[in-house]
Amino acid sequence: MKKYIFLVAILGFTMSGCLDNAKSSYKNEVCVASFELLSGVSKCKDGQVLSFQPQRWGNEQLPIIVSTYYCDFNYPIVQNKAGVTCVYKRRFNAEEEGVENNSSK
């Protein structure tokens, strides 16, 4: 009987890992956005990997703006001189804040 309970518990732990993958079916998809902030970002879905690769920065605050509005802080955010990569999650309505329309200024 103890073996049966132990087996059920192990099986339950093993299967619970499958539920994490079911929450976001987009984990293996990449959403690419360029400098015209973020042209293409409106097509991104929560859980996709966002790759922001501007041709030029123009503003040192841009990576912070991108991560604030479009990155899920529960996952790593990678930033260097080439761009920002993170798990996409629209945190705020960027259009109302003027981010998407005024980003290239």
PDB file of N, CA and C in Angstrom:
ATOM      1  N   MET A   1       0.814  -1.191   0.000  1.00  0.00           N
ATOM      2  CA  MET A   1       0.000   0.000   0.000  1.00  0.00           C
ATOM      3  C   MET A   1       0.863   1.263   0.000  1.00  0.00           C
ATOM      4  N   LYS A   2       1.946   1.238   0.799  1.00  0.00           N
ATOM      5  CA  LYS A   2       2.834   2.395   0.851  1.00  0.00           C
ATOM      6  C   LYS A   2       3.494   2.630  -0.504  1.00  0.00           C
ATOM      7  N   LYS A   3       3.845   1.529  -1.183  1.00  0.00           N
ATOM      8  CA  LYS A   3       4.460   1.664  -2.507  1.00  0.00           C
ATOM      9  C   LYS A   3       3.487   2.309  -3.485  1.00  0.00           C
ATOM     10  N   TYR A   4       2.210   1.941  -3.381  1.00  0.00           N
ATOM     11  CA  TYR A   4       1.188   2.488  -4.279  1.00  0.00           C
ATOM     12  C   TYR A   4       1.026   3.999  -4.049  1.00  0.00           C
ATOM     13  N   ILE A   5       0.967   4.421  -2.801  1.00  0.00           N
ATOM     14  CA  ILE A   5       0.842   5.850  -2.481  1.00  0.00           C
ATOM     15  C   ILE A   5       2.083   6.601  -2.947  1.00  0.00           C
ATOM     16  N   PHE A   6       3.257   6.016  -2.718  1.00  0.00           N
ATOM     17  CA  PHE A   6       4.504   6.642  -3.161  1.00  0.00           C
ATOM     18  C   PHE A   6       4.526   6.790  -4.681  1.00  0.00           C
ATOM     19  N   LEU A   7       4.089   5.757  -5.392  1.00  0.00           N
ATOM     20  CA  LEU A   7       4.056   5.790  -6.850  1.00  0.00           C
ATOM     21  C   LEU A   7       3.099   6.868  -7.360  1.00  0.00           C
ATOM     22  N   VAL A   8       1.941   6.988  -6.745  1.00  0.00           N
ATOM     23  CA  VAL A   8       0.963   8.010  -7.137  1.00  0.00           C
ATOM     24  C   VAL A   8       1.532   9.410  -6.880  1.00  0.00           C
ATOM     25  N   ALA A   9       2.215   9.594  -5.760  1.00  0.00           N
ATOM     26  CA  ALA A   9       2.812  10.895  -5.443  1.00  0.00           C
ATOM     27  C   ALA A   9       3.883  11.263  -6.464  1.00  0.00           C
ATOM     28  N   ILE A  10       4.745  10.321  -6.809  1.00  0.00           N
ATOM     29  CA  ILE A  10       5.795  10.575  -7.802  1.00  0.00           C
ATOM     30  C   ILE A  10       5.180  10.890  -9.153  1.00  0.00           C
ATOM     31  N   LEU A  11       4.173  10.139  -9.534  1.00  0.00           N
ATOM     32  CA  LEU A  11       3.490  10.376 -10.807  1.00  0.00           C
ATOM     33  C   LEU A  11       2.839  11.760 -10.820  1.00  0.00           C
ATOM     34  N   GLY A  12       2.267  12.159  -9.706  1.00  0.00           N
ATOM     35  CA  GLY A  12       1.654  13.489  -9.600  1.00  0.00           C
ATOM     36  C   GLY A  12       2.670  14.599  -9.777  1.00  0.00           C
ATOM     37  N   PHE A  13       3.838  14.469  -9.141  1.00  0.00           N
ATOM     38  CA  PHE A  13       4.897  15.467  -9.307  1.00  0.00           C
ATOM     39  C   PHE A  13       5.380  15.520 -10.746  1.00  0.00           C
ATOM     40  N   THR A  14       5.531  14.364 -11.349  1.00  0.00           N
ATOM     41  CA  THR A  14       6.000  14.301 -12.734  1.00  0.00           C
ATOM     42  C   THR A  14       5.014  14.970 -13.676  1.00  0.00           C
ATOM     43  N   MET A  15       3.746  14.701 -13.512  1.00  0.00           N
ATOM     44  CA  MET A  15       2.725  15.260 -14.400  1.00  0.00           C
ATOM     45  C   MET A  15       2.485  16.742 -14.145  1.00  0.00           C
ATOM     46  N   SER A  16       2.778  17.234 -12.951  1.00  0.00           N
ATOM     47  CA  SER A  16       2.568  18.658 -12.676  1.00  0.00           C
ATOM     48  C   SER A  16       3.503  19.520 -13.514  1.00  0.00           C
ATOM     49  N   GLY A  17       4.637  19.003 -13.914  1.00  0.00           N
ATOM     50  CA  GLY A  17       5.540  19.731 -14.804  1.00  0.00           C
ATOM     51  C   GLY A  17       4.945  19.941 -16.176  1.00  0.00           C
ATOM     52  N   CYS A  18       4.069  19.060 -16.597  1.00  0.00           N
ATOM     53  CA  CYS A  18       3.411  19.207 -17.900  1.00  0.00           C
ATOM     54  C   CYS A  18       2.461  20.385 -17.912  1.00  0.00           C
ATOM     55  N   LEU A  19       1.888  20.718 -16.783  1.00  0.00           N
ATOM     56  CA  LEU A  19       0.940  21.824 -16.724  1.00  0.00           C
ATOM     57  C   LEU A  19       1.620  23.159 -16.978  1.00  0.00           C
ATOM     58  N   ASP A  20       2.872  23.320 -16.560  1.00  0.00           N
ATOM     59  CA  ASP A  20       3.596  24.560 -16.820  1.00  0.00           C
ATOM     60  C   ASP A  20       3.745  24.797 -18.310  1.00  0.00           C
ATOM     61  N   ASN A  21       4.006  23.749 -19.064  1.00  0.00           N
ATOM     62  CA  ASN A  21       4.144  23.892 -20.511  1.00  0.00           C
ATOM     63  C   ASN A  21       2.812  24.195 -21.172  1.00  0.00           C
ATOM     64  N   ALA A  22       1.735  23.756 -20.590  1.00  0.00           N
ATOM     65  CA  ALA A  22       0.422  23.982 -21.189  1.00  0.00           C
ATOM     66  C   ALA A  22      -0.048  25.417 -21.013  1.00  0.00           C
ATOM     67  N   LYS A  23       0.472  26.129 -20.022  1.00  0.00           N
ATOM     68  CA  LYS A  23       0.048  27.504 -19.774  1.00  0.00           C
ATOM     69  C   LYS A  23       0.391  28.413 -20.933  1.00  0.00           C
ATOM     70  N   SER A  24       1.547  28.238 -21.524  1.00  0.00           N
ATOM     71  CA  SER A  24       1.970  29.094 -22.623  1.00  0.00           C
ATOM     72  C   SER A  24       2.474  28.226 -23.757  1.00  0.00           C
ATOM     73  N   SER A  25       1.695  28.171 -24.814  1.00  0.00           N
ATOM     74  CA  SER A  25       2.088  27.341 -25.948  1.00  0.00           C
ATOM     75  C   SER A  25       3.015  28.084 -26.894  1.00  0.00           C
ATOM     76  N   TYR A  26       3.407  29.305 -26.543  1.00  0.00           N
ATOM     77  CA  TYR A  26       4.231  30.123 -27.425  1.00  0.00           C
ATOM     78  C   TYR A  26       5.698  30.168 -26.999  1.00  0.00           C
ATOM     79  N   LYS A  27       6.104  29.368 -26.032  1.00  0.00           N
ATOM     80  CA  LYS A  27       7.457  29.466 -25.493  1.00  0.00           C
ATOM     81  C   LYS A  27       8.541  29.252 -26.535  1.00  0.00           C
ATOM     82  N   ASN A  28       8.251  28.511 -27.578  1.00  0.00           N
ATOM     83  CA  ASN A  28       9.263  28.235 -28.590  1.00  0.00           C
ATOM     84  C   ASN A  28       9.157  29.166 -29.787  1.00  0.00           C
ATOM     85  N   GLU A  29       8.336  30.202 -29.701  1.00  0.00           N
ATOM     86  CA  GLU A  29       8.185  31.151 -30.794  1.00  0.00           C
ATOM     87  C   GLU A  29       8.868  32.462 -30.429  1.00  0.00           C
ATOM     88  N   VAL A  30       9.474  33.102 -31.426  1.00  0.00           N
ATOM     89  CA  VAL A  30      10.155  34.375 -31.216  1.00  0.00           C
ATOM     90  C   VAL A  30       9.394  35.466 -31.949  1.00  0.00           C
ATOM     91  N   CYS A  31       9.156  36.557 -31.262  1.00  0.00           N
ATOM     92  CA  CYS A  31       8.520  37.728 -31.843  1.00  0.00           C
ATOM     93  C   CYS A  31       9.608  38.790 -31.988  1.00  0.00           C
ATOM     94  N   VAL A  32       9.894  39.210 -33.211  1.00  0.00           N
ATOM     95  CA  VAL A  32      10.982  40.154 -33.471  1.00  0.00           C
ATOM     96  C   VAL A  32      10.401  41.541 -33.690  1.00  0.00           C
ATOM     97  N   ALA A  33      10.976  42.526 -33.014  1.00  0.00           N
ATOM     98  CA  ALA A  33      10.558  43.919 -33.170  1.00  0.00           C
ATOM     99  C   ALA A  33      11.781  44.765 -33.499  1.00  0.00           C
ATOM    100  N   SER A  34      11.563  45.808 -34.294  1.00  0.00           N
ATOM    101  CA  SER A  34      12.676  46.680 -34.676  1.00  0.00           C
ATOM    102  C   SER A  34      12.510  48.049 -34.035  1.00  0.00           C
ATOM    103  N   PHE A  35      13.266  49.033 -34.503  1.00  0.00           N
ATOM    104  CA  PHE A  35      13.317  50.331 -33.839  1.00  0.00           C
ATOM    105  C   PHE A  35      12.010  51.093 -33.894  1.00  0.00           C
ATOM    106  N   GLU A  36      11.275  51.014 -34.959  1.00  0.00           N
ATOM    107  CA  GLU A  36      10.023  51.746 -35.038  1.00  0.00           C
ATOM    108  C   GLU A  36       9.094  51.098 -34.032  1.00  0.00           C
ATOM    109  N   LEU A  37       9.267  51.479 -32.825  1.00  0.00           N
ATOM    110  CA  LEU A  37       8.773  50.772 -31.644  1.00  0.00           C
ATOM    111  C   LEU A  37       7.341  50.484 -31.742  1.00  0.00           C
ATOM    112  N   LEU A  38       7.281  49.621 -31.635  1.00  0.00           N
ATOM    113  CA  LEU A  38       8.022  48.394 -31.829  1.00  0.00           C
ATOM    114  C   LEU A  38       7.252  47.770 -32.957  1.00  0.00           C
ATOM    115  N   SER A  39       7.694  48.074 -34.152  1.00  0.00           N
ATOM    116  CA  SER A  39       6.975  47.535 -35.299  1.00  0.00           C
ATOM    117  C   SER A  39       6.996  46.026 -35.188  1.00  0.00           C
ATOM    118  N   GLY A  40       5.855  45.447 -35.221  1.00  0.00           N
ATOM    119  CA  GLY A  40       5.740  44.003 -35.075  1.00  0.00           C
ATOM    120  C   GLY A  40       5.337  43.562 -33.691  1.00  0.00           C
ATOM    121  N   VAL A  41       5.466  44.424 -32.692  1.00  0.00           N
ATOM    122  CA  VAL A  41       5.174  44.002 -31.319  1.00  0.00           C
ATOM    123  C   VAL A  41       3.679  43.778 -31.101  1.00  0.00           C
ATOM    124  N   SER A  42       2.841  44.422 -31.882  1.00  0.00           N
ATOM    125  CA  SER A  42       1.397  44.233 -31.708  1.00  0.00           C
ATOM    126  C   SER A  42       0.967  42.815 -32.077  1.00  0.00           C
ATOM    127  N   LYS A  43       1.813  42.103 -32.810  1.00  0.00           N
ATOM    128  CA  LYS A  43       1.508  40.721 -33.197  1.00  0.00           C
ATOM    129  C   LYS A  43       2.000  39.710 -32.162  1.00  0.00           C
ATOM    130  N   CYS A  44       2.771  40.170 -31.189  1.00  0.00           N
ATOM    131  CA  CYS A  44       3.324  39.268 -30.177  1.00  0.00           C
ATOM    132  C   CYS A  44       2.229  38.770 -29.246  1.00  0.00           C
ATOM    133  N   LYS A  45       2.441  37.562 -28.739  1.00  0.00           N
ATOM    134  CA  LYS A  45       1.500  36.947 -27.809  1.00  0.00           C
ATOM    135  C   LYS A  45       2.216  36.717 -26.488  1.00  0.00           C
ATOM    136  N   ASP A  46       1.478  36.860 -25.390  1.00  0.00           N
ATOM    137  CA  ASP A  46       2.067  36.621 -24.078  1.00  0.00           C
ATOM    138  C   ASP A  46       2.722  35.248 -24.044  1.00  0.00           C
ATOM    139  N   GLY A  47       3.946  35.193 -23.550  1.00  0.00           N
ATOM    140  CA  GLY A  47       4.681  33.942 -23.438  1.00  0.00           C
ATOM    141  C   GLY A  47       5.700  33.734 -24.540  1.00  0.00           C
ATOM    142  N   GLN A  48       5.605  34.499 -25.635  1.00  0.00           N
ATOM    143  CA  GLN A  48       6.607  34.389 -26.698  1.00  0.00           C
ATOM    144  C   GLN A  48       7.896  35.070 -26.240  1.00  0.00           C
ATOM    145  N   VAL A  49       8.992  34.701 -26.864  1.00  0.00           N
ATOM    146  CA  VAL A  49      10.253  35.385 -26.625  1.00  0.00           C
ATOM    147  C   VAL A  49      10.256  36.638 -27.491  1.00  0.00           C
ATOM    148  N   LEU A  50      10.429  37.796 -26.862  1.00  0.00           N
ATOM    149  CA  LEU A  50      10.503  39.068 -27.582  1.00  0.00           C
ATOM    150  C   LEU A  50      11.962  39.385 -27.843  1.00  0.00           C
ATOM    151  N   SER A  51      12.287  39.650 -29.084  1.00  0.00           N
ATOM    152  CA  SER A  51      13.643  40.040 -29.460  1.00  0.00           C
ATOM    153  C   SER A  51      13.569  41.430 -30.079  1.00  0.00           C
ATOM    154  N   PHE A  52      14.020  42.430 -29.339  1.00  0.00           N
ATOM    155  CA  PHE A  52      14.020  43.813 -29.801  1.00  0.00           C
ATOM    156  C   PHE A  52      15.422  44.136 -30.296  1.00  0.00           C
ATOM    157  N   GLN A  53      15.558  44.363 -31.605  1.00  0.00           N
ATOM    158  CA  GLN A  53      16.865  44.575 -32.229  1.00  0.00           C
ATOM    159  C   GLN A  53      16.839  45.847 -33.071  1.00  0.00           C
ATOM    160  N   PRO A  54      17.057  46.997 -32.460  1.00  0.00           N
ATOM    161  CA  PRO A  54      17.025  48.239 -33.233  1.00  0.00           C
ATOM    162  C   PRO A  54      18.273  48.393 -34.096  1.00  0.00           C
ATOM    163  N   GLN A  55      18.134  49.081 -35.212  1.00  0.00           N
ATOM    164  CA  GLN A  55      19.297  49.381 -36.055  1.00  0.00           C
ATOM    165  C   GLN A  55      20.190  50.404 -35.362  1.00  0.00           C
ATOM    166  N   ARG A  56      19.573  51.298 -34.589  1.00  0.00           N
ATOM    167  CA  ARG A  56      20.304  52.283 -33.791  1.00  0.00           C
ATOM    168  C   ARG A  56      19.491  52.535 -32.533  1.00  0.00           C
ATOM    169  N   TRP A  57      20.163  52.902 -31.450  1.00  0.00           N
ATOM    170  CA  TRP A  57      19.452  53.130 -30.198  1.00  0.00           C
ATOM    171  C   TRP A  57      18.834  54.520 -30.170  1.00  0.00           C
ATOM    172  N   GLY A  58      19.607  55.555 -30.350  1.00  0.00           N
ATOM    173  CA  GLY A  58      19.070  56.902 -30.333  1.00  0.00           C
ATOM    174  C   GLY A  58      18.765  57.422 -28.940  1.00  0.00           C
ATOM    175  N   ASN A  59      18.447  56.556 -28.009  1.00  0.00           N
ATOM    176  CA  ASN A  59      18.089  56.969 -26.660  1.00  0.00           C
ATOM    177  C   ASN A  59      18.492  55.848 -25.712  1.00  0.00           C
ATOM    178  N   GLU A  60      19.301  56.168 -24.713  1.00  0.00           N
ATOM    179  CA  GLU A  60      19.775  55.142 -23.784  1.00  0.00           C
ATOM    180  C   GLU A  60      18.664  54.598 -22.894  1.00  0.00           C
ATOM    181  N   GLN A  61      17.542  55.287 -22.832  1.00  0.00           N
ATOM    182  CA  GLN A  61      16.426  54.823 -22.009  1.00  0.00           C
ATOM    183  C   GLN A  61      15.557  53.800 -22.726  1.00  0.00           C
ATOM    184  N   LEU A  62      15.750  53.634 -24.012  1.00  0.00           N
ATOM    185  CA  LEU A  62      14.889  52.751 -24.790  1.00  0.00           C
ATOM    186  C   LEU A  62      14.849  51.313 -24.274  1.00  0.00           C
ATOM    187  N   PRO A  63      15.975  50.697 -23.884  1.00  0.00           N
ATOM    188  CA  PRO A  63      15.890  49.329 -23.349  1.00  0.00           C
ATOM    189  C   PRO A  63      15.044  49.246 -22.076  1.00  0.00           C
ATOM    190  N   ILE A  64      15.105  50.284 -21.254  1.00  0.00           N
ATOM    191  CA  ILE A  64      14.297  50.313 -20.032  1.00  0.00           C
ATOM    192  C   ILE A  64      12.820  50.432 -20.389  1.00  0.00           C
ATOM    193  N   ILE A  65      12.515  51.280 -21.369  1.00  0.00           N
ATOM    194  CA  ILE A  65      11.127  51.442 -21.810  1.00  0.00           C
ATOM    195  C   ILE A  65      10.594  50.127 -22.371  1.00  0.00           C
ATOM    196  N   VAL A  66      11.401  49.470 -23.201  1.00  0.00           N
ATOM    197  CA  VAL A  66      10.982  48.194 -23.799  1.00  0.00           C
ATOM    198  C   VAL A  66      10.707  47.163 -22.713  1.00  0.00           C
ATOM    199  N   SER A  67      11.629  47.018 -21.771  1.00  0.00           N
ATOM    200  CA  SER A  67      11.428  46.011 -20.728  1.00  0.00           C
ATOM    201  C   SER A  67      10.254  46.367 -19.818  1.00  0.00           C
ATOM    202  N   THR A  68      10.026  47.647 -19.572  1.00  0.00           N
ATOM    203  CA  THR A  68       8.913  48.061 -18.717  1.00  0.00           C
ATOM    204  C   THR A  68       7.566  47.707 -19.320  1.00  0.00           C
ATOM    205  N   TYR A  69       7.401  47.975 -20.596  1.00  0.00           N
ATOM    206  CA  TYR A  69       6.106  47.792 -21.229  1.00  0.00           C
ATOM    207  C   TYR A  69       5.880  46.397 -21.805  1.00  0.00           C
ATOM    208  N   TYR A  70       6.943  45.668 -22.116  1.00  0.00           N
ATOM    209  CA  TYR A  70       6.760  44.445 -22.893  1.00  0.00           C
ATOM    210  C   TYR A  70       7.374  43.189 -22.301  1.00  0.00           C
ATOM    211  N   CYS A  71       8.055  43.257 -21.165  1.00  0.00           N
ATOM    212  CA  CYS A  71       8.733  42.077 -20.632  1.00  0.00           C
ATOM    213  C   CYS A  71       8.068  41.572 -19.358  1.00  0.00           C
ATOM    214  N   ASP A  72       8.055  40.253 -19.209  1.00  0.00           N
ATOM    215  CA  ASP A  72       7.552  39.602 -18.009  1.00  0.00           C
ATOM    216  C   ASP A  72       8.708  39.515 -17.020  1.00  0.00           C
ATOM    217  N   PHE A  73       8.580  40.208 -15.888  1.00  0.00           N
ATOM    218  CA  PHE A  73       9.663  40.269 -14.910  1.00  0.00           C
ATOM    219  C   PHE A  73       9.849  38.966 -14.141  1.00  0.00           C
ATOM    220  N   ASN A  74       9.001  37.988 -14.364  1.00  0.00           N
ATOM    221  CA  ASN A  74       9.174  36.684 -13.725  1.00  0.00           C
ATOM    222  C   ASN A  74      10.214  35.830 -14.441  1.00  0.00           C
ATOM    223  N   TYR A  75      10.696  36.303 -15.569  1.00  0.00           N
ATOM    224  CA  TYR A  75      11.690  35.581 -16.364  1.00  0.00           C
ATOM    225  C   TYR A  75      12.885  36.494 -16.602  1.00  0.00           C
ATOM    226  N   PRO A  76      14.037  35.928 -16.958  1.00  0.00           N
ATOM    227  CA  PRO A  76      15.226  36.758 -17.205  1.00  0.00           C
ATOM    228  C   PRO A  76      15.016  37.742 -18.357  1.00  0.00           C
ATOM    229  N   ILE A  77      15.607  38.917 -18.209  1.00  0.00           N
ATOM    230  CA  ILE A  77      15.618  39.935 -19.257  1.00  0.00           C
ATOM    231  C   ILE A  77      17.080  40.152 -19.621  1.00  0.00           C
ATOM    232  N   VAL A  78      17.403  39.960 -20.896  1.00  0.00           N
ATOM    233  CA  VAL A  78      18.780  40.089 -21.360  1.00  0.00           C
ATOM    234  C   VAL A  78      18.886  41.354 -22.192  1.00  0.00           C
ATOM    235  N   GLN A  79      19.857  42.198 -21.840  1.00  0.00           N
ATOM    236  CA  GLN A  79      20.058  43.446 -22.569  1.00  0.00           C
ATOM    237  C   GLN A  79      21.548  43.663 -22.788  1.00  0.00           C
ATOM    238  N   ASN A  80      21.893  44.075 -23.999  1.00  0.00           N
ATOM    239  CA  ASN A  80      23.251  44.519 -24.290  1.00  0.00           C
ATOM    240  C   ASN A  80      23.172  45.581 -25.379  1.00  0.00           C
ATOM    241  N   LYS A  81      24.295  45.922 -25.990  1.00  0.00           N
ATOM    242  CA  LYS A  81      24.297  46.983 -27.000  1.00  0.00           C
ATOM    243  C   LYS A  81      23.554  46.592 -28.272  1.00  0.00           C
ATOM    244  N   ALA A  82      23.268  45.320 -28.447  1.00  0.00           N
ATOM    245  CA  ALA A  82      22.581  44.859 -29.655  1.00  0.00           C
ATOM    246  C   ALA A  82      21.065  44.842 -29.512  1.00  0.00           C
ATOM    247  N   GLY A  83      20.551  44.800 -28.296  1.00  0.00           N
ATOM    248  CA  GLY A  83      19.104  44.768 -28.138  1.00  0.00           C
ATOM    249  C   GLY A  83      18.653  44.234 -26.794  1.00  0.00           C
ATOM    250  N   VAL A  84      17.384  43.873 -26.739  1.00  0.00           N
ATOM    251  CA  VAL A  84      16.761  43.343 -25.528  1.00  0.00           C
ATOM    252  C   VAL A  84      16.018  42.064 -25.902  1.00  0.00           C
ATOM    253  N   THR A  85      16.173  41.037 -25.076  1.00  0.00           N
ATOM    254  CA  THR A  85      15.434  39.795 -25.261  1.00  0.00           C
ATOM    255  C   THR A  85      14.782  39.436 -23.933  1.00  0.00           C
ATOM    256  N   CYS A  86      13.504  39.081 -24.000  1.00  0.00           N
ATOM    257  CA  CYS A  86      12.780  38.720 -22.786  1.00  0.00           C
ATOM    258  C   CYS A  86      11.545  37.916 -23.165  1.00  0.00           C
ATOM    259  N   VAL A  87      10.825  37.462 -22.164  1.00  0.00           N
ATOM    260  CA  VAL A  87       9.544  36.802 -22.394  1.00  0.00           C
ATOM    261  C   VAL A  87       8.492  37.903 -22.474  1.00  0.00           C
ATOM    262  N   TYR A  88       7.743  37.911 -23.570  1.00  0.00           N
ATOM    263  CA  TYR A  88       6.774  38.978 -23.826  1.00  0.00           C
ATOM    264  C   TYR A  88       5.564  38.878 -22.911  1.00  0.00           C
ATOM    265  N   LYS A  89       5.220  40.015 -22.352  1.00  0.00           N
ATOM    266  CA  LYS A  89       3.970  40.154 -21.604  1.00  0.00           C
ATOM    267  C   LYS A  89       3.614  41.626 -21.620  1.00  0.00           C
ATOM    268  N   ARG A  90       2.521  41.953 -22.253  1.00  0.00           N
ATOM    269  CA  ARG A  90       2.109  43.357 -22.284  1.00  0.00           C
ATOM    270  C   ARG A  90       1.661  43.727 -20.883  1.00  0.00           C
ATOM    271  N   ARG A  91       2.417  44.617 -20.275  1.00  0.00           N
ATOM    272  CA  ARG A  91       2.180  45.002 -18.893  1.00  0.00           C
ATOM    273  C   ARG A  91       1.223  46.179 -18.778  1.00  0.00           C
ATOM    274  N   PHE A  92       1.289  47.103 -19.730  1.00  0.00           N
ATOM    275  CA  PHE A  92       0.456  48.301 -19.719  1.00  0.00           C
ATOM    276  C   PHE A  92      -0.033  48.542 -21.133  1.00  0.00           C
ATOM    277  N   ASN A  93      -0.934  49.472 -21.304  1.00  0.00           N
ATOM    278  CA  ASN A  93      -1.363  49.852 -22.639  1.00  0.00           C
ATOM    279  C   ASN A  93      -0.397  50.910 -23.153  1.00  0.00           C
ATOM    280  N   ALA A  94       0.576  50.496 -23.924  1.00  0.00           N
ATOM    281  CA  ALA A  94       1.633  51.385 -24.395  1.00  0.00           C
ATOM    282  C   ALA A  94       1.104  52.455 -25.336  1.00  0.00           C
ATOM    283  N   GLU A  95       0.056  52.153 -26.080  1.00  0.00           N
ATOM    284  CA  GLU A  95      -0.493  53.147 -26.994  1.00  0.00           C
ATOM    285  C   GLU A  95      -1.069  54.326 -26.226  1.00  0.00           C
ATOM    286  N   GLU A  96      -1.751  54.065 -25.116  1.00  0.00           N
ATOM    287  CA  GLU A  96      -2.297  55.148 -24.307  1.00  0.00           C
ATOM    288  C   GLU A  96      -1.186  55.983 -23.691  1.00  0.00           C
ATOM    289  N   GLU A  97      -0.071  55.349 -23.358  1.00  0.00           N
ATOM    290  CA  GLU A  97       1.055  56.058 -22.761  1.00  0.00           C
ATOM    291  C   GLU A  97       1.883  56.800 -23.801  1.00  0.00           C
ATOM    292  N   GLY A  98       1.646  56.551 -25.079  1.00  0.00           N
ATOM    293  CA  GLY A  98       2.387  57.221 -26.139  1.00  0.00           C
ATOM    294  C   GLY A  98       3.712  56.578 -26.475  1.00  0.00           C
ATOM    295  N   VAL A  99       3.967  55.386 -25.977  1.00  0.00           N
ATOM    296  CA  VAL A  99       5.252  54.728 -26.210  1.00  0.00           C
ATOM    297  C   VAL A  99       5.399  54.301 -27.655  1.00  0.00           C
ATOM    298  N   GLU A 100       4.386  53.671 -28.214  1.00  0.00           N
ATOM    299  CA  GLU A 100       4.514  53.126 -29.562  1.00  0.00           C
ATOM    300  C   GLU A 100       4.570  54.215 -30.620  1.00  0.00           C
ATOM    301  N   ASN A 101       3.949  55.343 -30.380  1.00  0.00           N
ATOM    302  CA  ASN A 101       3.931  56.399 -31.382  1.00  0.00           C
ATOM    303  C   ASN A 101       5.114  57.347 -31.273  1.00  0.00           C
ATOM    304  N   ASN A 102       5.678  57.501 -30.086  1.00  0.00           N
ATOM    305  CA  ASN A 102       6.734  58.491 -29.873  1.00  0.00           C
ATOM    306  C   ASN A 102       8.105  57.883 -29.679  1.00  0.00           C
ATOM    307  N   SER A 103       8.272  56.613 -29.907  1.00  0.00           N
ATOM    308  CA  SER A 103       9.522  55.939 -29.584  1.00  0.00           C
ATOM    309  C   SER A 103      10.674  56.335 -30.477  1.00  0.00           C
ATOM    310  N   SER A 104      10.427  56.732 -31.689  1.00  0.00           N
ATOM    311  CA  SER A 104      11.531  57.024 -32.596  1.00  0.00           C
ATOM    312  C   SER A 104      12.015  58.455 -32.471  1.00  0.00           C
ATOM    313  N   LYS A 105      11.477  59.225 -31.533  1.00  0.00           N
ATOM    314  CA  LYS A 105      11.891  60.625 -31.346  1.00  0.00           C
ATOM    315  C   LYS A 105      13.147  60.706 -30.524  1.00  0.00           C
TER     316      LYS A 105
END
